[in-house]
Amino acid sequence: MLVEASAPGKCILFGEHAVVFGQPAVAVAIEQRISVSIRPSVDEHWRLEGHRLDAKKHPHLNTLRHRLWPTKAGAPPLSIHIHGDIPRASGLGSSAALSVAACAALRVARGRWMTESRDGEQSWAEGYASTIDDTDAYSTFDEEQAGLRPSTYDNRTHQIHGAEALDVDECAVLGHAVEAAAQGGRASPMDASTCSHGGIVMLSDVVEHGAEHLYQRQLEMSDGRRTWQLHDLGMPVGGEDLFLVIGNTGVHAPTAAQVAKVAEAIQLEPERMKEIETIGTIARRGIAALKRGDYEAVGRAMTENQIMLRGLGVSCPELDALVRAAAPSSLGAKLTGAGGGGCMVALTRDPKTTSEAIELAGGRALVSQFGNDGVRVETMVSIPIWSPDS
Ligand code: MEV
């Protein structure tokens, strides 16, 4: 019995931090991925790389098992292995990719109960989705009933298994819930949705034209409810010769602390919300340029975004040095993710020169093209591993 699923990391072209306040943003799935494999544990303990799973050290996995793999309902402990090439705590969405891949593996390992109406229409008897409001990925609840839809579950008719049970929206909504729990209740759905859907994901405060609207997400935060409209931007027109070169400073910077730092700064000086709004304006300009394929303007918006992020206090000397090194050979460069360390990204037509400049300035360079897959199942053997009522 074994299931393995993988999800890509992400890098943000515009709008990090401001997106937590509901401003627009764009993130791209990168080539680097994380894979999560699960199989029944050899004993009564959950295991990660052979060691007992420490719930405090792995809040993402811990929250997910309560949503999808309830011990109270008889789900057996699992042994988890993680591998991949997304550097951790570096702003490349490693925790979102991990959550999304783990969610996919658990769903595929469990299958999904369905109901069928008299006229043959099928619907979910269990699960989480943007269009479902009788299960809630975000709040705590009776673990045994987690994810079971009260009215439909009693009328379940059959199960679907394997890749057929996998749902990209479900991985995105659970991934967001898990990120929010790990970030003290403040997280945009950007990372989880990009790692789940792949491609290029745009968030906005309104439903935008010229992009496929995916769904709306909401989250109650300490300072009010946020609403985001998520869109699939599709492949950039005429962007075949464009590359993202990511420069890793090697400085670890946990997202939760950076997000809290920005929230505190705004609480102390509410007029700094202007800076957040300016990032939103820059992101809008960048999005418009991306839609019309004007990559010089996309690069300029990235560089302007970096100036604002520095002002907000989330850059650092190591990031600034890599951004400066990449600038001459790229269309634009900025930090990506929460900042304070981690990675920067440059948009370039000359990935070799940009990578060399980043490495010379002390960074580790990774190259990625656009158009990468979202979450996917890699392996499944002897499934389901468990399902409710089995
Ligand atoms: C982290 O990758 C991006 C932030 O905007 C946080 C978030 O969106 O939840 C800093």
Short mmCIF file of C-alpha atoms and ligand atoms in Angstrom, two decimals:
data_model
loop_
_atom_site.label_atom_id
_atom_site.label_comp_id
_atom_site.label_asym_id
_atom_site.label_seq_id
_atom_site.Cartn_x
_atom_site.Cartn_y
_atom_site.Cartn_z
CA MET A 1 0.00 0.00 0.00
CA LEU A 2 1.56 3.24 -1.11
CA VAL A 3 0.50 6.61 -2.50
CA GLU A 4 2.82 9.36 -3.68
CA ALA A 5 1.70 12.82 -4.82
CA SER A 6 3.70 15.91 -5.72
CA ALA A 7 3.13 19.67 -5.98
CA PRO A 8 5.24 22.52 -7.37
CA GLY A 9 6.72 25.40 -5.43
CA LYS A 10 5.74 28.94 -6.39
CA CYS A 11 7.29 32.31 -6.84
CA ILE A 12 5.49 35.62 -6.61
CA LEU A 13 5.76 38.16 -9.42
CA PHE A 14 3.87 40.92 -7.61
CA GLY A 15 1.93 41.59 -4.47
CA GLU A 16 3.25 39.51 -1.55
CA HIS A 17 2.25 40.87 1.88
CA ALA A 18 -0.25 43.30 0.31
CA VAL A 19 -2.29 40.25 -0.79
CA VAL A 20 -2.82 39.34 2.88
CA PHE A 21 -4.76 42.66 3.09
CA GLY A 22 -6.79 41.75 -0.02
CA GLN A 23 -4.69 43.54 -2.68
CA PRO A 24 -4.05 41.90 -6.09
CA ALA A 25 -1.10 39.56 -6.64
CA VAL A 26 0.32 37.07 -9.13
CA ALA A 27 2.19 33.83 -8.42
CA VAL A 28 3.74 31.30 -10.80
CA ALA A 29 4.21 27.55 -10.25
CA ILE A 30 7.91 26.71 -10.63
CA GLU A 31 9.66 23.59 -11.93
CA GLN A 32 10.91 22.58 -8.48
CA ARG A 33 8.53 20.20 -6.63
CA ILE A 34 7.91 18.37 -3.36
CA SER A 35 6.69 14.77 -3.23
CA VAL A 36 4.92 13.21 -0.30
CA SER A 37 4.52 9.45 -0.04
CA ILE A 38 2.38 7.67 2.53
CA ARG A 39 1.99 4.04 3.53
CA PRO A 40 0.62 2.37 6.66
CA SER A 41 2.98 2.74 9.61
CA VAL A 42 4.73 -0.39 10.86
CA ASP A 43 3.49 0.28 14.42
CA GLU A 44 0.84 2.37 16.23
CA HIS A 45 2.69 5.69 15.70
CA TRP A 46 2.60 8.23 12.91
CA ARG A 47 6.09 8.35 11.43
CA LEU A 48 7.96 10.93 9.35
CA GLU A 49 11.17 9.70 7.71
CA GLY A 50 11.07 6.78 10.15
CA HIS A 51 10.89 8.99 13.31
CA ARG A 52 7.80 9.64 15.47
CA LEU A 53 5.87 12.58 13.94
CA ASP A 54 6.21 15.63 16.19
CA ALA A 55 2.91 17.53 15.78
CA LYS A 56 4.41 20.82 17.03
CA LYS A 57 7.27 20.71 14.55
CA HIS A 58 4.95 19.79 11.68
CA PRO A 59 1.76 21.81 12.15
CA HIS A 60 0.82 21.50 8.45
CA LEU A 61 0.80 17.71 8.48
CA ASN A 62 -0.86 17.66 11.88
CA THR A 63 -3.78 19.89 10.81
CA LEU A 64 -4.24 17.88 7.62
CA ARG A 65 -4.48 14.52 9.34
CA HIS A 66 -7.33 15.88 11.49
CA ARG A 67 -9.18 16.98 8.35
CA LEU A 68 -8.62 13.91 6.18
CA TRP A 69 -7.32 11.00 8.23
CA PRO A 70 -9.22 10.92 11.54
CA THR A 71 -7.77 8.46 14.05
CA LYS A 72 -11.06 8.64 15.97
CA ALA A 73 -12.86 7.17 12.97
CA GLY A 74 -10.35 4.31 12.80
CA ALA A 75 -7.87 5.70 10.24
CA PRO A 76 -4.55 3.84 10.76
CA PRO A 77 -1.31 5.71 11.56
CA LEU A 78 0.81 6.44 8.51
CA SER A 79 4.46 6.55 7.65
CA ILE A 80 5.33 9.66 5.60
CA HIS A 81 8.33 10.37 3.38
CA ILE A 82 9.02 13.75 1.83
CA HIS A 83 11.49 14.57 -0.90
CA GLY A 84 11.98 17.27 -3.47
CA ASP A 85 14.06 20.19 -4.63
CA ILE A 86 12.24 23.21 -3.16
CA PRO A 87 14.49 24.80 -0.53
CA ARG A 88 12.68 25.09 2.85
CA ALA A 89 11.70 28.40 4.50
CA SER A 90 12.92 30.32 1.44
CA GLY A 91 9.79 31.97 0.10
CA LEU A 92 9.23 29.35 -2.61
CA GLY A 93 6.09 27.85 -1.12
CA SER A 94 7.70 24.70 0.28
CA SER A 95 5.13 24.47 3.09
CA ALA A 96 2.17 25.08 0.75
CA ALA A 97 3.55 22.50 -1.72
CA LEU A 98 3.99 20.04 1.14
CA SER A 99 0.42 20.62 2.37
CA VAL A 100 -1.08 20.34 -1.11
CA ALA A 101 0.89 17.18 -1.97
CA ALA A 102 0.04 15.61 1.40
CA CYS A 103 -3.63 16.49 0.92
CA ALA A 104 -3.60 14.84 -2.52
CA ALA A 105 -1.88 11.72 -1.18
CA LEU A 106 -4.37 11.38 1.69
CA ARG A 107 -7.40 11.87 -0.55
CA VAL A 108 -6.14 9.37 -3.12
CA ALA A 109 -5.32 6.89 -0.32
CA ARG A 110 -8.82 7.28 1.11
CA GLY A 111 -11.01 7.65 -1.98
CA ARG A 112 -14.24 9.60 -1.87
CA TRP A 113 -17.80 8.56 -1.09
CA MET A 114 -20.32 9.78 -3.64
CA THR A 115 -24.09 9.92 -3.99
CA GLU A 116 -26.02 9.45 -7.19
CA SER A 117 -29.42 10.99 -7.82
CA ARG A 118 -32.22 9.18 -9.68
CA ASP A 119 -31.28 10.90 -12.94
CA GLY A 120 -27.67 9.70 -12.55
CA GLU A 121 -26.15 12.96 -11.32
CA GLN A 122 -23.19 12.34 -9.02
CA SER A 123 -22.21 14.51 -6.08
CA TRP A 124 -19.71 14.28 -3.23
CA ALA A 125 -20.83 12.71 0.02
CA GLU A 126 -17.60 13.95 1.62
CA GLY A 127 -14.91 16.55 1.00
CA TYR A 128 -14.07 20.25 0.99
CA ALA A 129 -14.52 22.66 -1.93
CA SER A 130 -15.19 26.31 -2.75
CA THR A 131 -18.70 25.37 -3.86
CA ILE A 132 -19.53 23.33 -0.74
CA ASP A 133 -20.61 25.06 2.44
CA ASP A 134 -21.63 22.15 4.67
CA THR A 135 -18.02 21.15 5.41
CA ASP A 136 -15.51 23.65 6.71
CA ALA A 137 -11.78 23.25 6.15
CA TYR A 138 -10.95 26.22 8.37
CA SER A 139 -12.51 25.53 11.74
CA THR A 140 -12.04 22.81 14.31
CA PHE A 141 -14.84 20.32 14.65
CA ASP A 142 -15.69 16.81 15.69
CA GLU A 143 -12.74 14.99 14.14
CA GLU A 144 -14.71 11.81 13.54
CA GLN A 145 -17.15 13.64 11.26
CA ALA A 146 -14.47 15.76 9.58
CA GLY A 147 -15.26 16.37 5.95
CA LEU A 148 -18.43 14.26 5.86
CA ARG A 149 -21.36 16.18 4.37
CA PRO A 150 -24.21 15.73 6.81
CA SER A 151 -27.15 15.26 4.44
CA THR A 152 -25.43 13.46 1.59
CA TYR A 153 -23.17 11.13 3.58
CA ASP A 154 -26.12 9.12 4.87
CA ASN A 155 -27.24 8.58 1.28
CA ARG A 156 -23.86 7.58 -0.10
CA THR A 157 -23.96 5.06 -2.92
CA HIS A 158 -20.45 4.30 -4.12
CA GLN A 159 -16.81 5.27 -3.82
CA ILE A 160 -14.39 6.67 -6.35
CA HIS A 161 -10.72 5.86 -5.95
CA GLY A 162 -7.26 6.93 -6.96
CA ALA A 163 -6.67 9.88 -9.26
CA GLU A 164 -10.42 10.13 -9.86
CA ALA A 165 -10.87 11.10 -6.20
CA LEU A 166 -8.23 13.85 -6.40
CA ASP A 167 -9.59 17.39 -6.61
CA VAL A 168 -7.40 20.44 -7.20
CA ASP A 169 -9.82 22.84 -5.50
CA GLU A 170 -9.98 20.61 -2.41
CA CYS A 171 -6.17 20.54 -2.15
CA ALA A 172 -6.13 24.35 -2.52
CA VAL A 173 -8.78 25.01 0.13
CA LEU A 174 -7.25 22.58 2.63
CA GLY A 175 -3.78 23.92 1.84
CA HIS A 176 -4.98 27.45 2.61
CA ALA A 177 -6.66 26.37 5.85
CA VAL A 178 -3.46 24.67 6.96
CA GLU A 179 -1.30 27.69 6.02
CA ALA A 180 -3.65 30.02 7.89
CA ALA A 181 -3.46 27.83 11.00
CA ALA A 182 0.36 27.82 10.81
CA GLN A 183 0.57 31.61 10.19
CA GLY A 184 -1.47 32.61 13.24
CA GLY A 185 -4.67 33.09 11.24
CA ARG A 186 -3.15 35.47 8.64
CA ALA A 187 -2.58 33.92 5.22
CA SER A 188 -3.71 34.62 1.71
CA PRO A 189 -4.77 31.63 -0.44
CA MET A 190 -2.06 32.51 -3.00
CA ASP A 191 0.57 29.89 -2.16
CA ALA A 192 -1.81 26.96 -1.71
CA SER A 193 -3.81 27.78 -4.86
CA THR A 194 -0.70 28.19 -7.02
CA CYS A 195 0.89 24.97 -5.74
CA SER A 196 -2.38 23.16 -6.36
CA HIS A 197 -3.48 24.60 -9.73
CA GLY A 198 -0.04 25.20 -11.26
CA GLY A 199 0.42 27.69 -14.13
CA ILE A 200 -0.03 31.35 -13.20
CA VAL A 201 -2.55 32.32 -10.54
CA MET A 202 -3.86 35.86 -10.06
CA LEU A 203 -5.66 37.10 -6.97
CA SER A 204 -7.75 40.21 -6.93
CA ASP A 205 -10.36 41.98 -4.86
CA VAL A 206 -12.74 41.82 -7.86
CA VAL A 207 -13.56 39.28 -10.60
CA GLU A 208 -11.23 40.32 -13.43
CA HIS A 209 -11.81 40.19 -17.18
CA GLY A 210 -9.33 38.44 -19.45
CA ALA A 211 -8.60 35.59 -17.04
CA GLU A 212 -10.46 32.45 -16.02
CA HIS A 213 -12.19 32.99 -12.69
CA LEU A 214 -11.57 29.97 -10.45
CA TYR A 215 -13.39 30.77 -7.20
CA GLN A 216 -13.74 33.14 -4.30
CA ARG A 217 -11.96 32.55 -0.97
CA GLN A 218 -12.67 34.22 2.35
CA LEU A 219 -10.89 34.22 5.66
CA GLU A 220 -11.81 35.84 8.97
CA MET A 221 -8.72 37.57 10.43
CA SER A 222 -8.28 39.42 13.72
CA ASP A 223 -8.74 42.74 11.86
CA GLY A 224 -11.63 41.74 9.64
CA ARG A 225 -12.78 39.41 6.90
CA ARG A 226 -10.76 39.18 3.68
CA THR A 227 -12.17 38.17 0.31
CA TRP A 228 -10.05 37.14 -2.66
CA GLN A 229 -11.11 36.28 -6.21
CA LEU A 230 -8.75 33.72 -7.70
CA HIS A 231 -8.05 33.43 -11.42
CA ASP A 232 -6.03 31.30 -13.80
CA LEU A 233 -4.03 33.70 -15.98
CA GLY A 234 -3.04 31.05 -18.56
CA MET A 235 0.33 30.95 -20.32
CA PRO A 236 1.91 34.37 -20.92
CA VAL A 237 1.50 35.39 -24.58
CA GLY A 238 4.81 35.37 -26.43
CA GLY A 239 6.65 34.49 -23.23
CA GLU A 240 8.34 31.34 -24.59
CA ASP A 241 11.85 32.82 -24.27
CA LEU A 242 11.26 34.12 -20.74
CA PHE A 243 12.77 32.54 -17.64
CA LEU A 244 12.54 33.08 -13.95
CA VAL A 245 15.89 32.95 -12.22
CA ILE A 246 15.52 32.48 -8.50
CA GLY A 247 18.37 33.51 -6.21
CA ASN A 248 18.46 31.92 -2.76
CA THR A 249 20.23 33.96 -0.06
CA GLY A 250 20.45 30.86 2.17
CA VAL A 251 19.05 32.96 5.04
CA HIS A 252 16.01 31.18 6.57
CA ALA A 253 13.06 33.44 7.32
CA PRO A 254 9.80 31.90 8.54
CA THR A 255 6.75 33.40 6.81
CA ALA A 256 4.65 33.70 9.99
CA ALA A 257 7.13 36.12 11.60
CA GLN A 258 7.36 38.32 8.48
CA VAL A 259 3.57 38.45 8.09
CA ALA A 260 3.19 39.36 11.78
CA LYS A 261 5.86 42.07 11.40
CA VAL A 262 3.91 43.79 8.61
CA ALA A 263 0.63 43.51 10.56
CA GLU A 264 2.27 45.11 13.61
CA ALA A 265 3.80 47.93 11.57
CA ILE A 266 0.36 48.79 10.19
CA GLN A 267 -1.31 48.52 13.55
CA LEU A 268 1.25 50.95 14.98
CA GLU A 269 1.02 53.39 12.06
CA PRO A 270 -2.29 52.87 10.21
CA GLU A 271 -1.27 55.44 7.57
CA ARG A 272 1.24 52.85 6.29
CA MET A 273 -1.73 51.10 4.71
CA LYS A 274 -0.96 53.55 1.84
CA GLU A 275 2.17 51.48 1.11
CA ILE A 276 0.09 48.31 0.93
CA GLU A 277 -2.30 50.07 -1.47
CA THR A 278 0.61 51.25 -3.62
CA ILE A 279 1.83 47.64 -3.91
CA GLY A 280 -1.71 46.83 -5.07
CA THR A 281 -1.54 49.58 -7.72
CA ILE A 282 1.84 48.30 -8.95
CA ALA A 283 0.49 44.73 -9.07
CA ARG A 284 -2.47 45.91 -11.17
CA ARG A 285 -0.05 47.55 -13.64
CA GLY A 286 2.02 44.35 -13.71
CA ILE A 287 -1.05 42.20 -14.32
CA ALA A 288 -2.19 44.41 -17.21
CA ALA A 289 1.32 44.21 -18.74
CA LEU A 290 1.40 40.42 -18.31
CA LYS A 291 -1.98 40.09 -20.07
CA ARG A 292 -0.83 42.10 -23.08
CA GLY A 293 2.57 40.38 -23.21
CA ASP A 294 4.59 43.54 -22.47
CA TYR A 295 7.39 41.93 -20.48
CA GLU A 296 9.53 45.07 -20.22
CA ALA A 297 6.61 46.62 -18.30
CA VAL A 298 6.19 43.43 -16.24
CA GLY A 299 9.86 43.69 -15.24
CA ARG A 300 9.51 47.38 -14.35
CA ALA A 301 6.52 46.58 -12.12
CA MET A 302 8.58 43.89 -10.36
CA THR A 303 11.40 46.34 -9.70
CA GLU A 304 8.97 49.01 -8.40
CA ASN A 305 7.37 46.35 -6.21
CA GLN A 306 10.81 45.62 -4.70
CA ILE A 307 11.26 49.30 -3.78
CA MET A 308 7.96 49.21 -1.88
CA LEU A 309 8.84 45.91 -0.16
CA ARG A 310 12.14 47.42 1.01
CA GLY A 311 10.23 50.39 2.39
CA LEU A 312 7.94 48.02 4.23
CA GLY A 313 11.01 46.49 5.92
CA VAL A 314 10.74 42.96 4.55
CA SER A 315 13.87 42.93 2.37
CA CYS A 316 17.36 42.43 3.83
CA PRO A 317 20.94 43.22 2.71
CA GLU A 318 21.45 39.72 1.26
CA LEU A 319 18.28 40.01 -0.87
CA ASP A 320 19.18 43.55 -1.95
CA ALA A 321 22.63 42.33 -3.07
CA LEU A 322 21.15 39.56 -5.25
CA VAL A 323 18.51 41.90 -6.71
CA ARG A 324 21.27 44.39 -7.62
CA ALA A 325 23.41 41.65 -9.18
CA ALA A 326 20.52 40.35 -11.32
CA ALA A 327 19.29 43.77 -12.48
CA PRO A 328 21.66 44.42 -15.46
CA SER A 329 20.77 41.16 -17.25
CA SER A 330 17.08 41.01 -16.39
CA LEU A 331 13.82 42.82 -17.11
CA GLY A 332 13.09 43.20 -13.41
CA ALA A 333 13.97 41.66 -10.05
CA LYS A 334 12.53 41.55 -6.56
CA LEU A 335 12.31 39.44 -3.45
CA THR A 336 9.73 36.68 -3.63
CA GLY A 337 7.64 35.39 -0.75
CA ALA A 338 7.74 36.72 2.76
CA GLY A 339 11.28 38.20 2.57
CA GLY A 340 13.64 38.82 5.48
CA GLY A 341 15.88 36.26 3.74
CA GLY A 342 14.86 33.44 1.45
CA CYS A 343 14.76 34.11 -2.27
CA MET A 344 14.59 36.81 -4.91
CA VAL A 345 13.37 36.32 -8.48
CA ALA A 346 14.47 37.90 -11.75
CA LEU A 347 12.52 37.84 -15.02
CA THR A 348 15.06 37.36 -17.79
CA ARG A 349 15.68 36.29 -21.38
CA ASP A 350 19.27 35.46 -20.50
CA PRO A 351 19.06 32.92 -17.64
CA LYS A 352 22.75 31.97 -17.91
CA THR A 353 24.09 35.48 -17.35
CA THR A 354 21.51 36.24 -14.63
CA SER A 355 22.29 32.97 -12.80
CA GLU A 356 26.03 33.64 -12.96
CA ALA A 357 25.57 37.16 -11.60
CA ILE A 358 23.48 35.82 -8.70
CA GLU A 359 26.03 33.10 -7.89
CA LEU A 360 28.89 35.64 -8.03
CA ALA A 361 27.01 37.78 -5.52
CA GLY A 362 26.82 34.82 -3.11
CA GLY A 363 23.38 33.35 -3.96
CA ARG A 364 22.33 29.90 -5.18
CA ALA A 365 20.55 30.19 -8.52
CA LEU A 366 17.61 28.07 -9.72
CA VAL A 367 16.07 28.47 -13.17
CA SER A 368 12.41 27.87 -13.97
CA GLN A 369 10.23 28.33 -17.01
CA PHE A 370 6.55 29.20 -16.98
CA GLY A 371 3.74 26.67 -17.48
CA ASN A 372 4.40 24.10 -14.77
CA ASP A 373 1.92 21.45 -13.62
CA GLY A 374 0.06 21.76 -10.36
CA VAL A 375 -0.59 18.88 -7.96
CA ARG A 376 -0.42 15.38 -9.40
CA VAL A 377 -0.43 11.74 -8.34
CA GLU A 378 2.90 10.04 -8.94
CA THR A 379 2.34 6.49 -7.65
CA MET A 380 -0.52 4.45 -6.19
CA VAL A 381 -0.33 0.82 -5.17
CA SER A 382 -3.11 -1.16 -3.41
CA ILE A 383 -5.54 1.64 -2.60
CA PRO A 384 -7.57 2.59 -0.66
CA ILE A 385 -5.34 2.44 2.40
CA TRP A 386 -8.39 3.39 4.49
CA SER A 387 -11.84 4.88 4.00
CA PRO A 388 -14.56 5.86 6.47
CA ASP A 389 -16.79 2.90 7.36
CA SER A 390 -14.27 0.48 5.90
C1 MEV B 1 4.23 34.19 1.28
O1 MEV B 1 4.63 33.33 0.25
C2 MEV B 1 3.37 35.29 0.75
C3 MEV B 1 2.84 36.28 1.79
O2 MEV B 1 2.10 37.25 1.03
C4 MEV B 1 1.96 35.62 2.82
C5 MEV B 1 0.61 35.16 2.27
O3 MEV B 1 0.23 35.50 1.17
O4 MEV B 1 -0.08 34.45 3.07
C6 MEV B 1 3.96 37.02 2.50
#
